Amino acid sequence: MSEPSLGGETPSRPRASLRTAVVWEALRDALDRRGTELEVLDAGGGSGKFAVEAARLGHRVTVVDPSPNALFALERRAAEAGVADRVRGVQGDTQDLFEVVGREEYDAVLCHGVLEYLEDPAGGLRNIAAALRPSGVLSLLAAGLGGAVLARALAGHFAEARQALTGPDGHWGAGDPVPRRFTAEQLSELVGAAGLDVKAVHGVRVFADLVPGVLVDAQPGARDALVELEAAAAALPAFHAVATQLHVLAARD
């Protein structure tokens, strides 16, 4: 199965920053540590949620995505941001990745919101890891099991919560749009099997998906305070178990 296109908000927009701030800050720090004008691959990057932001830092970004519409939106977004010369869109997916990009050509690879849709997550991750140069960094973002279980339970769907908790893929039922979810341990094992060393794990959207939007929008300073709370909780293992998403930084040492 090919990964879906990943459109949506950019990290600079208010609502997106609430959901992506933890990932973006970790990614930006990892890129900064590796230098300027890096070669970055965004596998399944869609309309450029993170690609354009990385290009704004001066890096050259190749986005591989199966959707022509998403790549058209990427081109438009890059042009509007003034970074069209540093962003390249290529149609393809992780299964046939090396038909459109080269092996060991990238200083950093982003794989955000893709792994949960692949029929063979381990194989897809091996391909993505093989695109990294020695000492390159992987930014992996995938759906977290605990966040889905908690969300279904709080909504009163207890049977679905139990199904997600006890099923083999963290899938809660026929209406679930996400084929599989992961624990932090499962993602770390997949990363290790792909030949990479895990450097950090972050819980993403620990609280953001549980707090009513009206509370965030109505109270002065609430949004900034919630972003700060998310950042404080992100690196704590106790909160990985209830995060909606999990972010792993890994390196090819």
Coordinates of N, CA and C in Angstrom, one line a residue:
M1 N 0.8 -1.2 0.0 CA 0.0 0.0 0.0 C 0.9 1.2 0.0
S2 N 0.6 2.2 -0.8 CA 1.3 3.5 -0.8 C 0.8 4.4 0.3
E3 N 1.7 5.2 0.8 CA 1.4 6.1 1.9 C 0.5 7.2 1.4
P4 N -0.4 7.8 2.2 CA -1.3 8.8 1.8 C -0.5 10.1 1.7
S5 N -1.0 11.1 0.9 CA -0.4 12.4 0.9 C -0.7 13.1 2.2
L6 N 0.2 14.0 2.6 CA 0.0 14.6 3.9 C -0.1 16.1 3.7
G7 N -1.3 16.6 3.5 CA -1.5 18.0 3.3 C -1.7 18.6 4.7
G8 N -2.2 19.9 4.8 CA -2.5 20.5 6.1 C -1.7 21.7 6.3
E9 N -1.7 22.1 7.6 CA -1.1 23.4 8.0 C 0.4 23.3 8.1
T10 N 1.0 24.5 8.0 CA 2.4 24.6 8.2 C 2.7 24.8 9.7
P11 N 3.9 24.4 10.1 CA 4.2 24.6 11.5 C 4.1 26.1 12.0
S12 N 4.1 27.0 11.1 CA 4.1 28.4 11.5 C 2.7 28.9 11.8
R13 N 1.7 28.1 11.5 CA 0.3 28.6 11.8 C -0.1 28.2 13.2
P14 N -1.0 29.0 13.8 CA -1.3 28.8 15.2 C -1.7 27.4 15.6
R15 N -2.8 26.9 14.9 CA -3.3 25.5 15.3 C -2.3 24.5 15.0
A16 N -1.6 24.6 13.9 CA -0.6 23.6 13.6 C 0.6 23.6 14.6
S17 N 0.9 24.8 15.1 CA 2.0 24.9 16.0 C 1.7 24.1 17.3
L18 N 0.4 24.1 17.7 CA 0.0 23.4 18.9 C 0.3 21.9 18.7
R19 N 0.1 21.4 17.5 CA 0.2 20.0 17.3 C 1.6 19.5 16.8
T20 N 2.3 20.5 16.2 CA 3.6 20.1 15.6 C 4.8 20.7 16.3
A21 N 4.6 21.6 17.2 CA 5.7 22.3 17.8 C 6.8 21.4 18.4
V22 N 6.4 20.3 19.1 CA 7.4 19.4 19.6 C 8.3 18.8 18.6
V23 N 7.6 18.3 17.5 CA 8.3 17.7 16.4 C 9.3 18.7 15.7
W24 N 8.7 19.9 15.4 CA 9.5 20.9 14.7 C 10.7 21.3 15.5
E25 N 10.6 21.5 16.8 CA 11.7 22.0 17.6 C 12.8 20.9 17.6
A26 N 12.4 19.7 17.8 CA 13.4 18.6 17.8 C 14.1 18.4 16.5
L27 N 13.3 18.5 15.4 CA 13.9 18.4 14.1 C 14.8 19.5 13.7
R28 N 14.4 20.7 14.0 CA 15.2 21.9 13.7 C 16.6 21.8 14.5
D29 N 16.5 21.4 15.8 CA 17.7 21.2 16.5 C 18.6 20.2 15.9
A30 N 18.0 19.0 15.4 CA 18.8 18.0 14.8 C 19.5 18.4 13.5
L31 N 18.8 19.2 12.7 CA 19.3 19.8 11.5 C 20.4 20.8 11.8
D32 N 20.2 21.6 12.8 CA 21.2 22.6 13.1 C 22.5 22.0 13.5
R33 N 22.4 20.9 14.2 CA 23.6 20.2 14.7 C 24.4 19.6 13.6
R34 N 23.8 19.4 12.4 CA 24.5 18.8 11.3 C 24.9 19.8 10.2
G35 N 24.6 21.0 10.4 CA 25.2 22.0 9.5 C 24.2 22.8 8.7
T36 N 24.6 23.5 7.7 CA 23.8 24.3 6.9 C 23.8 23.7 5.5
E37 N 22.7 24.0 4.7 CA 22.6 23.5 3.3 C 22.7 22.0 3.3
L38 N 21.9 21.4 4.1 CA 21.9 19.9 4.1 C 21.0 19.4 3.0
E39 N 21.2 18.2 2.6 CA 20.3 17.5 1.6 C 19.2 16.7 2.5
V40 N 18.0 17.1 2.3 CA 16.9 16.5 3.2 C 15.9 15.8 2.3
L41 N 15.5 14.6 2.7 CA 14.5 13.9 2.0 C 13.2 13.8 2.9
D42 N 12.1 14.2 2.3 CA 10.8 14.1 3.1 C 10.0 13.0 2.4
A43 N 10.0 11.8 2.9 CA 9.3 10.7 2.3 C 7.8 10.7 2.7
G44 N 6.9 10.9 1.8 CA 5.5 11.0 2.1 C 5.2 12.4 2.6
G45 N 5.9 13.4 2.1 CA 5.8 14.8 2.7 C 4.7 15.6 2.2
G46 N 3.9 15.1 1.2 CA 2.7 15.7 0.7 C 2.9 17.1 0.3
S47 N 2.1 18.0 0.8 CA 2.1 19.4 0.4 C 3.2 20.3 1.1
G48 N 4.1 19.6 1.8 CA 5.2 20.4 2.4 C 5.1 20.9 3.8
K49 N 4.3 20.3 4.6 CA 4.1 20.7 6.0 C 5.5 21.1 6.7
F50 N 6.4 20.2 6.5 CA 7.8 20.4 7.1 C 8.8 20.8 6.1
A51 N 8.6 20.3 4.9 CA 9.6 20.6 3.9 C 9.9 22.0 3.6
V52 N 8.9 22.8 3.5 CA 9.0 24.3 3.3 C 9.7 24.9 4.5
E53 N 9.4 24.5 5.7 CA 10.1 25.1 6.9 C 11.5 24.7 6.9
A54 N 11.9 23.5 6.5 CA 13.3 23.1 6.4 C 14.0 23.9 5.4
A55 N 13.4 24.1 4.2 CA 14.0 24.9 3.2 C 14.2 26.4 3.6
R56 N 13.3 26.9 4.5 CA 13.5 28.2 5.0 C 14.8 28.4 5.8
L57 N 15.2 27.2 6.4 CA 16.5 27.2 7.1 C 17.7 27.2 6.2
G58 N 17.5 27.0 4.9 CA 18.6 27.0 4.0 C 18.9 25.6 3.4
H59 N 18.1 24.6 3.8 CA 18.4 23.2 3.3 C 17.7 23.0 2.0
R60 N 18.2 22.0 1.3 CA 17.6 21.6 0.0 C 16.8 20.3 0.3
V61 N 15.5 20.4 -0.1 CA 14.6 19.4 0.3 C 14.0 18.7 -0.9
T62 N 14.0 17.4 -0.9 CA 13.3 16.6 -1.9 C 12.1 15.9 -1.3
V63 N 10.9 16.1 -1.8 CA 9.7 15.5 -1.3 C 9.2 14.4 -2.2
V64 N 9.1 13.2 -1.7 CA 8.6 12.1 -2.5 C 7.2 11.8 -1.9
D65 N 6.2 11.8 -2.8 CA 4.8 11.6 -2.4 C 4.1 11.0 -3.6
P66 N 3.1 10.1 -3.4 CA 2.4 9.4 -4.5 C 1.3 10.3 -5.1
S67 N 0.9 11.4 -4.5 CA -0.2 12.2 -4.9 C 0.3 13.4 -5.8
P68 N -0.1 13.5 -7.1 CA 0.2 14.6 -7.9 C -0.4 15.9 -7.3
N69 N -1.6 15.8 -6.8 CA -2.3 17.0 -6.2 C -1.5 17.6 -5.0
A70 N -1.0 16.7 -4.2 CA -0.2 17.1 -3.1 C 1.1 17.8 -3.5
L71 N 1.7 17.2 -4.6 CA 3.0 17.8 -5.1 C 2.7 19.2 -5.8
F72 N 1.5 19.3 -6.4 CA 1.2 20.6 -6.9 C 1.0 21.6 -5.8
A73 N 0.4 21.2 -4.7 CA 0.2 22.1 -3.6 C 1.6 22.4 -2.9
L74 N 2.5 21.5 -2.9 CA 3.9 21.7 -2.4 C 4.6 22.8 -3.3
E75 N 4.4 22.7 -4.6 CA 5.1 23.6 -5.5 C 4.5 25.0 -5.2
R76 N 3.2 25.2 -5.0 CA 2.6 26.5 -4.7 C 3.1 27.0 -3.4
R77 N 3.1 26.1 -2.4 CA 3.5 26.6 -1.0 C 4.9 27.0 -1.0
A78 N 5.8 26.3 -1.7 CA 7.2 26.6 -1.7 C 7.4 28.0 -2.4
A79 N 6.7 28.2 -3.5 CA 6.8 29.5 -4.2 C 6.3 30.6 -3.3
E80 N 5.2 30.4 -2.6 CA 4.7 31.5 -1.8 C 5.7 31.8 -0.6
A81 N 6.4 30.8 -0.2 CA 7.4 31.0 0.9 C 8.7 31.5 0.4
G82 N 8.9 31.6 -0.9 CA 10.1 32.1 -1.5 C 11.3 31.1 -1.5
V83 N 10.9 29.8 -1.4 CA 12.0 28.8 -1.4 C 11.8 27.7 -2.5
A84 N 11.2 28.1 -3.6 CA 11.0 27.2 -4.7 C 12.3 26.6 -5.3
D85 N 13.4 27.4 -5.2 CA 14.6 26.9 -5.7 C 15.3 25.8 -4.8
R86 N 14.7 25.6 -3.6 CA 15.3 24.7 -2.6 C 14.4 23.5 -2.3
V87 N 13.3 23.4 -3.0 CA 12.3 22.4 -2.8 C 12.0 21.7 -4.1
R88 N 12.1 20.4 -4.1 CA 11.8 19.6 -5.3 C 10.8 18.5 -5.0
G89 N 9.7 18.4 -5.8 CA 8.7 17.3 -5.6 C 8.9 16.2 -6.6
V90 N 8.8 15.0 -6.1 CA 9.0 13.8 -7.0 C 7.8 12.8 -6.7
Q91 N 7.2 12.3 -7.7 CA 6.1 11.4 -7.4 C 6.7 10.0 -7.2
G92 N 6.3 9.3 -6.1 CA 6.8 8.0 -5.8 C 6.3 7.6 -4.4
D93 N 6.8 6.5 -3.9 CA 6.5 6.0 -2.5 C 7.6 5.3 -2.0
T94 N 7.5 4.8 -0.7 CA 8.6 4.2 0.0 C 8.9 2.8 -0.6
Q95 N 7.9 2.1 -1.1 CA 8.2 0.8 -1.7 C 9.1 0.9 -2.9
D96 N 9.0 1.9 -3.7 CA 9.9 2.0 -4.9 C 10.7 3.3 -4.8
L97 N 11.2 3.6 -3.6 CA 11.8 4.8 -3.3 C 13.1 5.0 -4.2
F98 N 13.8 4.0 -4.4 CA 15.1 4.2 -5.1 C 15.0 4.1 -6.6
E99 N 13.7 4.2 -7.1 CA 13.5 4.4 -8.5 C 13.5 5.9 -8.7
V100 N 13.3 6.7 -7.7 CA 13.2 8.2 -7.8 C 14.3 9.0 -7.0
V101 N 14.9 8.3 -6.1 CA 16.0 9.0 -5.3 C 17.2 8.0 -5.2
G102 N 18.3 8.5 -4.8 CA 19.5 7.6 -4.7 C 19.7 7.1 -3.2
R103 N 20.5 6.1 -3.1 CA 20.9 5.6 -1.8 C 22.0 6.4 -1.2
E104 N 21.9 6.6 0.1 CA 23.0 7.3 0.9 C 23.2 8.7 0.3
E105 N 22.2 9.4 0.0 CA 22.4 10.7 -0.6 C 21.9 11.9 0.3
Y106 N 21.3 11.5 1.5 CA 20.7 12.5 2.3 C 21.3 12.6 3.7
D107 N 21.4 13.9 4.2 CA 21.9 14.1 5.5 C 20.7 13.9 6.5
A108 N 19.5 14.0 6.1 CA 18.3 13.9 7.0 C 17.2 13.3 6.2
V109 N 16.4 12.4 6.8 CA 15.2 11.9 6.1 C 14.0 12.1 7.1
L110 N 12.9 12.6 6.6 CA 11.7 12.8 7.4 C 10.7 11.7 6.9
C111 N 10.1 11.0 7.9 CA 9.1 10.1 7.6 C 8.0 10.3 8.6
H112 N 7.0 11.2 8.2 CA 6.0 11.7 9.2 C 4.6 11.2 8.7
G113 N 3.9 10.5 9.6 CA 2.6 10.0 9.3 C 2.5 9.1 8.1
V114 N 3.5 8.3 7.9 CA 3.6 7.3 6.8 C 3.6 5.9 7.3
L115 N 4.4 5.6 8.3 CA 4.6 4.2 8.7 C 3.4 3.4 9.0
E116 N 2.4 4.1 9.6 CA 1.2 3.4 10.0 C 0.3 3.0 8.8
Y117 N 0.6 3.5 7.6 CA -0.2 3.2 6.5 C 0.5 2.1 5.6
L118 N 1.7 1.7 5.9 CA 2.4 0.8 5.0 C 2.0 -0.6 5.4
E119 N 1.9 -1.5 4.4 CA 1.6 -2.9 4.6 C 2.8 -3.6 5.2
D120 N 4.0 -3.1 4.9 CA 5.2 -3.6 5.5 C 6.0 -2.5 6.1
P121 N 5.7 -2.1 7.4 CA 6.4 -1.0 8.0 C 7.9 -1.2 8.1
A122 N 8.3 -2.5 8.4 CA 9.7 -2.7 8.6 C 10.5 -2.6 7.3
G123 N 9.9 -3.1 6.2 CA 10.5 -2.9 4.9 C 10.6 -1.5 4.4
G124 N 9.5 -0.8 4.7 CA 9.5 0.7 4.3 C 10.6 1.4 5.1
L125 N 10.7 1.1 6.3 CA 11.7 1.8 7.2 C 13.1 1.5 6.8
R126 N 13.3 0.3 6.3 CA 14.7 -0.1 5.8 C 15.0 0.7 4.6
N127 N 14.1 0.9 3.7 CA 14.3 1.7 2.5 C 14.6 3.1 2.9
I128 N 13.9 3.7 3.8 CA 14.1 5.0 4.2 C 15.4 5.2 4.9
A129 N 15.8 4.2 5.7 CA 17.1 4.3 6.4 C 18.3 4.2 5.4
A130 N 18.1 3.5 4.3 CA 19.1 3.3 3.3 C 19.4 4.6 2.5
A131 N 18.4 5.5 2.5 CA 18.6 6.8 1.8 C 19.6 7.7 2.6
L132 N 19.9 7.4 3.9 CA 20.7 8.3 4.7 C 22.2 8.1 4.4
R133 N 22.9 9.1 4.5 CA 24.4 9.1 4.5 C 24.8 8.6 5.9
P134 N 26.1 8.1 6.0 CA 26.6 7.9 7.3 C 26.5 9.1 8.2
S135 N 26.1 8.9 9.4 CA 25.8 10.0 10.4 C 24.6 10.8 10.1
G136 N 23.8 10.4 9.1 CA 22.5 11.1 8.8 C 21.5 10.8 9.9
V137 N 20.5 11.7 9.9 CA 19.5 11.6 11.0 C 18.1 11.3 10.4
L138 N 17.3 10.5 11.1 CA 16.0 10.2 10.7 C 15.0 10.8 11.7
S139 N 14.0 11.5 11.2 CA 12.9 12.0 12.0 C 11.6 11.2 11.6
L140 N 11.2 10.4 12.6 CA 10.1 9.4 12.3 C 8.9 9.8 13.2
L141 N 7.8 10.0 12.6 CA 6.6 10.4 13.4 C 5.5 9.4 13.0
A142 N 4.9 8.7 14.0 CA 3.9 7.7 13.7 C 2.8 7.7 14.8
A143 N 1.6 7.1 14.5 CA 0.5 7.1 15.4 C 0.8 6.3 16.6
G144 N 0.5 6.8 17.8 CA 0.7 6.2 19.1 C -0.5 5.4 19.5
L145 N -0.2 4.2 20.1 CA -1.3 3.3 20.5 C -2.1 3.9 21.7
G146 N -1.3 4.3 22.7 CA -2.0 4.8 24.0 C -2.9 5.9 23.8
G147 N -2.6 6.9 22.9 CA -3.4 8.0 22.7 C -4.8 7.6 22.1
A148 N -4.8 6.7 21.2 CA -6.0 6.2 20.6 C -6.9 5.5 21.6
V149 N -6.3 4.6 22.4 CA -7.0 3.9 23.5 C -7.7 4.9 24.4
L150 N -6.9 5.9 24.9 CA -7.4 6.9 25.8 C -8.6 7.7 25.2
A151 N -8.4 8.1 23.9 CA -9.4 8.9 23.3 C -10.7 8.2 23.1
R152 N -10.6 6.9 22.7 CA -11.9 6.1 22.5 C -12.6 5.9 23.9
A153 N -11.8 5.7 24.9 CA -12.4 5.4 26.2 C -13.0 6.7 26.8
L154 N -12.4 7.9 26.6 CA -13.0 9.1 27.1 C -14.2 9.5 26.3
A155 N -14.3 9.0 25.1 CA -15.5 9.2 24.3 C -16.6 8.3 24.6
G156 N -16.4 7.3 25.5 CA -17.4 6.4 25.9 C -17.4 5.1 25.0
H157 N -16.5 5.0 24.1 CA -16.4 3.8 23.2 C -15.5 2.7 23.8
F158 N -15.9 2.1 24.9 CA -15.1 1.2 25.7 C -14.7 0.0 24.9
A159 N -15.6 -0.6 24.1 CA -15.3 -1.8 23.4 C -14.2 -1.5 22.3
E160 N -14.3 -0.3 21.7 CA -13.3 0.1 20.7 C -12.0 0.3 21.4
A161 N -12.0 0.9 22.5 CA -10.7 1.2 23.2 C -10.0 -0.1 23.6
R162 N -10.8 -1.1 24.0 CA -10.3 -2.4 24.3 C -9.7 -3.1 23.1
Q163 N -10.5 -3.0 22.0 CA -10.0 -3.6 20.7 C -8.7 -3.0 20.3
A164 N -8.5 -1.7 20.4 CA -7.2 -1.1 20.1 C -6.1 -1.5 21.0
L165 N -6.5 -1.7 22.3 CA -5.5 -2.0 23.3 C -5.0 -3.5 23.1
T166 N -5.9 -4.4 22.8 CA -5.6 -5.8 22.7 C -5.3 -6.3 21.3
G167 N -5.7 -5.6 20.3 CA -5.5 -6.1 18.9 C -4.0 -6.0 18.5
P168 N -3.7 -6.7 17.5 CA -2.3 -6.8 17.0 C -1.8 -5.5 16.4
D169 N -2.6 -4.6 15.9 CA -2.2 -3.4 15.2 C -2.7 -2.1 15.8
G170 N -3.3 -2.1 17.0 CA -3.8 -0.9 17.6 C -5.0 -0.3 16.8
H171 N -5.7 -1.1 16.1 CA -6.8 -0.7 15.2 C -8.1 -0.9 16.0
W172 N -9.0 0.1 16.1 CA -10.1 0.0 17.0 C -11.4 -0.5 16.3
G173 N -11.4 -0.6 15.0 CA -12.6 -1.1 14.4 C -12.8 -0.7 12.9
A174 N -13.9 -1.0 12.3 CA -14.1 -0.8 10.9 C -14.1 0.7 10.5
G175 N -14.4 1.6 11.5 CA -14.4 3.0 11.2 C -13.1 3.7 11.5
D176 N -12.1 2.9 11.9 CA -10.8 3.5 12.2 C -10.1 3.8 10.9
P177 N -9.7 5.1 10.7 CA -9.0 5.4 9.4 C -7.5 5.1 9.5
V178 N -7.0 4.7 10.7 CA -5.5 4.4 10.8 C -5.4 2.9 10.9
P179 N -4.7 2.3 9.9 CA -4.5 0.8 9.9 C -3.8 0.2 11.1
R180 N -2.8 1.0 11.6 CA -2.0 0.4 12.7 C -1.4 1.6 13.6
R181 N -1.1 1.3 14.8 CA -0.5 2.2 15.7 C 0.7 1.5 16.4
F182 N 1.5 2.3 17.1 CA 2.7 1.7 17.7 C 2.9 2.2 19.1
T183 N 3.6 1.4 19.9 CA 4.2 1.9 21.1 C 5.6 2.4 20.9
A184 N 6.1 3.1 21.9 CA 7.5 3.7 21.7 C 8.5 2.5 21.6
E185 N 8.2 1.4 22.3 CA 9.1 0.3 22.2 C 9.1 -0.4 20.8
Q186 N 7.9 -0.5 20.2 CA 7.8 -1.1 18.9 C 8.5 -0.2 17.8
L187 N 8.3 1.1 17.9 CA 9.0 2.0 17.0 C 10.5 1.9 17.1
S188 N 11.0 1.8 18.4 CA 12.4 1.7 18.6 C 13.0 0.4 18.1
E189 N 12.2 -0.6 18.2 CA 12.7 -1.9 17.6 C 12.7 -1.9 16.1
L190 N 11.8 -1.3 15.5 CA 11.8 -1.1 14.0 C 12.9 -0.3 13.6
V191 N 13.2 0.8 14.3 CA 14.3 1.7 13.9 C 15.7 0.9 14.1
G192 N 15.8 0.2 15.2 CA 17.0 -0.6 15.4 C 17.2 -1.7 14.3
A193 N 16.1 -2.3 13.9 CA 16.2 -3.4 12.9 C 16.6 -2.8 11.5
A194 N 16.3 -1.5 11.3 CA 16.7 -0.8 10.1 C 18.1 -0.3 10.1
G195 N 18.8 -0.6 11.2 CA 20.2 -0.3 11.2 C 20.5 1.1 11.8
L196 N 19.6 1.7 12.5 CA 19.7 3.0 13.1 C 19.8 3.0 14.6
D197 N 20.4 4.0 15.2 CA 20.4 4.1 16.6 C 19.4 5.2 17.1
V198 N 18.6 4.8 18.0 CA 17.6 5.8 18.5 C 18.3 6.8 19.4
K199 N 18.1 8.0 19.2 CA 18.7 9.1 19.9 C 17.7 9.8 20.9
A200 N 16.5 9.8 20.5 CA 15.5 10.5 21.4 C 14.1 10.0 21.0
V201 N 13.2 9.9 21.9 CA 11.8 9.6 21.7 C 10.9 10.7 22.3
H202 N 9.9 11.2 21.6 CA 9.1 12.3 22.1 C 7.6 11.9 22.0
G203 N 6.8 12.2 23.0 CA 5.4 12.0 22.9 C 4.8 13.3 22.3
V204 N 4.0 13.2 21.3 CA 3.4 14.3 20.6 C 1.9 14.3 20.8
R205 N 1.4 15.5 21.0 CA -0.1 15.7 21.2 C -0.5 14.9 22.4
V206 N 0.2 15.0 23.5 CA -0.2 14.3 24.8 C -1.5 14.9 25.3
F207 N -1.6 16.2 25.3 CA -2.7 16.9 25.9 C -3.6 17.6 24.8
A208 N -3.0 18.0 23.7 CA -3.6 18.9 22.7 C -4.9 18.3 22.2
D209 N -5.0 17.0 22.0 CA -6.2 16.4 21.4 C -7.3 16.1 22.5
L210 N -6.9 16.3 23.8 CA -7.9 16.1 24.8 C -8.5 17.4 25.4
V211 N -7.8 18.5 25.2 CA -8.3 19.8 25.7 C -9.3 20.4 24.7
P212 N -10.5 20.7 25.1 CA -11.5 21.4 24.2 C -10.9 22.6 23.6
G213 N -11.1 22.8 22.3 CA -10.6 24.0 21.6 C -11.1 25.3 22.2
V214 N -12.3 25.3 22.7 CA -12.9 26.5 23.2 C -12.1 27.0 24.4
L215 N -11.5 26.1 25.2 CA -10.7 26.5 26.4 C -9.4 27.2 25.9
V216 N -8.8 26.6 24.9 CA -7.5 27.1 24.3 C -7.7 28.5 23.7
D217 N -8.8 28.6 23.0 CA -9.1 29.8 22.2 C -9.6 31.0 23.1
A218 N -10.3 30.6 24.1 CA -11.0 31.7 24.9 C -10.1 32.3 26.0
Q219 N -9.2 31.5 26.5 CA -8.4 32.0 27.7 C -7.1 32.7 27.2
P220 N -6.8 33.9 27.5 CA -5.6 34.6 27.1 C -4.4 33.8 27.6
G221 N -3.5 33.6 26.7 CA -2.2 32.9 27.0 C -2.3 31.4 27.1
A222 N -3.5 30.8 26.9 CA -3.7 29.4 27.1 C -3.0 28.6 26.0
R223 N -3.0 29.1 24.8 CA -2.3 28.3 23.7 C -0.8 28.2 24.0
D224 N -0.2 29.3 24.3 CA 1.2 29.3 24.6 C 1.5 28.4 25.8
A225 N 0.7 28.4 26.8 CA 0.9 27.6 28.0 C 0.8 26.1 27.6
L226 N -0.2 25.8 26.8 CA -0.4 24.4 26.4 C 0.8 23.9 25.5
V227 N 1.3 24.8 24.7 CA 2.5 24.4 23.9 C 3.7 24.1 24.8
E228 N 3.8 24.9 25.8 CA 4.9 24.8 26.8 C 4.7 23.5 27.6
L229 N 3.5 23.1 27.9 CA 3.2 21.9 28.7 C 3.5 20.7 27.8
E230 N 3.1 20.8 26.5 CA 3.5 19.7 25.6 C 5.0 19.5 25.5
A231 N 5.7 20.6 25.4 CA 7.2 20.5 25.3 C 7.8 19.8 26.6
A232 N 7.2 20.2 27.7 CA 7.8 19.7 29.0 C 7.5 18.2 29.1
A233 N 6.4 17.7 28.6 CA 6.0 16.3 28.8 C 6.6 15.4 27.7
A234 N 7.0 16.0 26.6 CA 7.3 15.2 25.4 C 8.4 14.2 25.6
A235 N 9.4 14.6 26.4 CA 10.6 13.7 26.5 C 10.4 12.7 27.7
L236 N 9.4 12.8 28.5 CA 9.2 12.0 29.7 C 8.5 10.7 29.3
P237 N 9.2 9.5 29.5 CA 8.6 8.2 29.1 C 7.2 8.0 29.6
A238 N 6.9 8.5 30.8 CA 5.6 8.2 31.4 C 4.4 8.7 30.4
F239 N 4.7 9.8 29.6 CA 3.7 10.3 28.8 C 3.7 9.8 27.4
H240 N 4.7 9.0 27.0 CA 4.8 8.3 25.7 C 3.6 7.4 25.6
A241 N 3.2 6.8 26.7 CA 2.1 5.8 26.7 C 0.7 6.4 26.4
V242 N 0.6 7.7 26.5 CA -0.7 8.3 26.2 C -0.7 9.3 25.1
A243 N 0.4 9.4 24.4 CA 0.5 10.3 23.3 C -0.2 9.9 22.0
T244 N -0.8 10.9 21.3 CA -1.5 10.6 20.1 C -0.5 10.1 19.0
Q245 N 0.7 10.7 19.0 CA 1.7 10.4 18.1 C 3.0 10.2 18.9
L246 N 4.0 9.5 18.2 CA 5.3 9.3 18.8 C 6.3 9.7 17.8
H247 N 7.3 10.5 18.2 CA 8.4 11.0 17.4 C 9.7 10.4 17.8
V248 N 10.4 9.8 16.9 CA 11.7 9.2 17.1 C 12.7 9.9 16.3
L249 N 13.8 10.3 16.9 CA 15.0 10.8 16.2 C 16.0 9.7 16.3
A250 N 16.6 9.3 15.1 CA 17.6 8.2 15.1 C 18.7 8.6 14.1
A251 N 19.8 8.0 14.3 CA 21.0 8.3 13.4 C 21.6 7.1 12.9
R252 N 22.2 7.2 11.7 CA 23.0 6.2 11.1 C 24.4 6.4 11.5
D253 N 24.9 5.8 12.5 CA 26.2 6.0 13.1 C 27.2 5.1 12.4

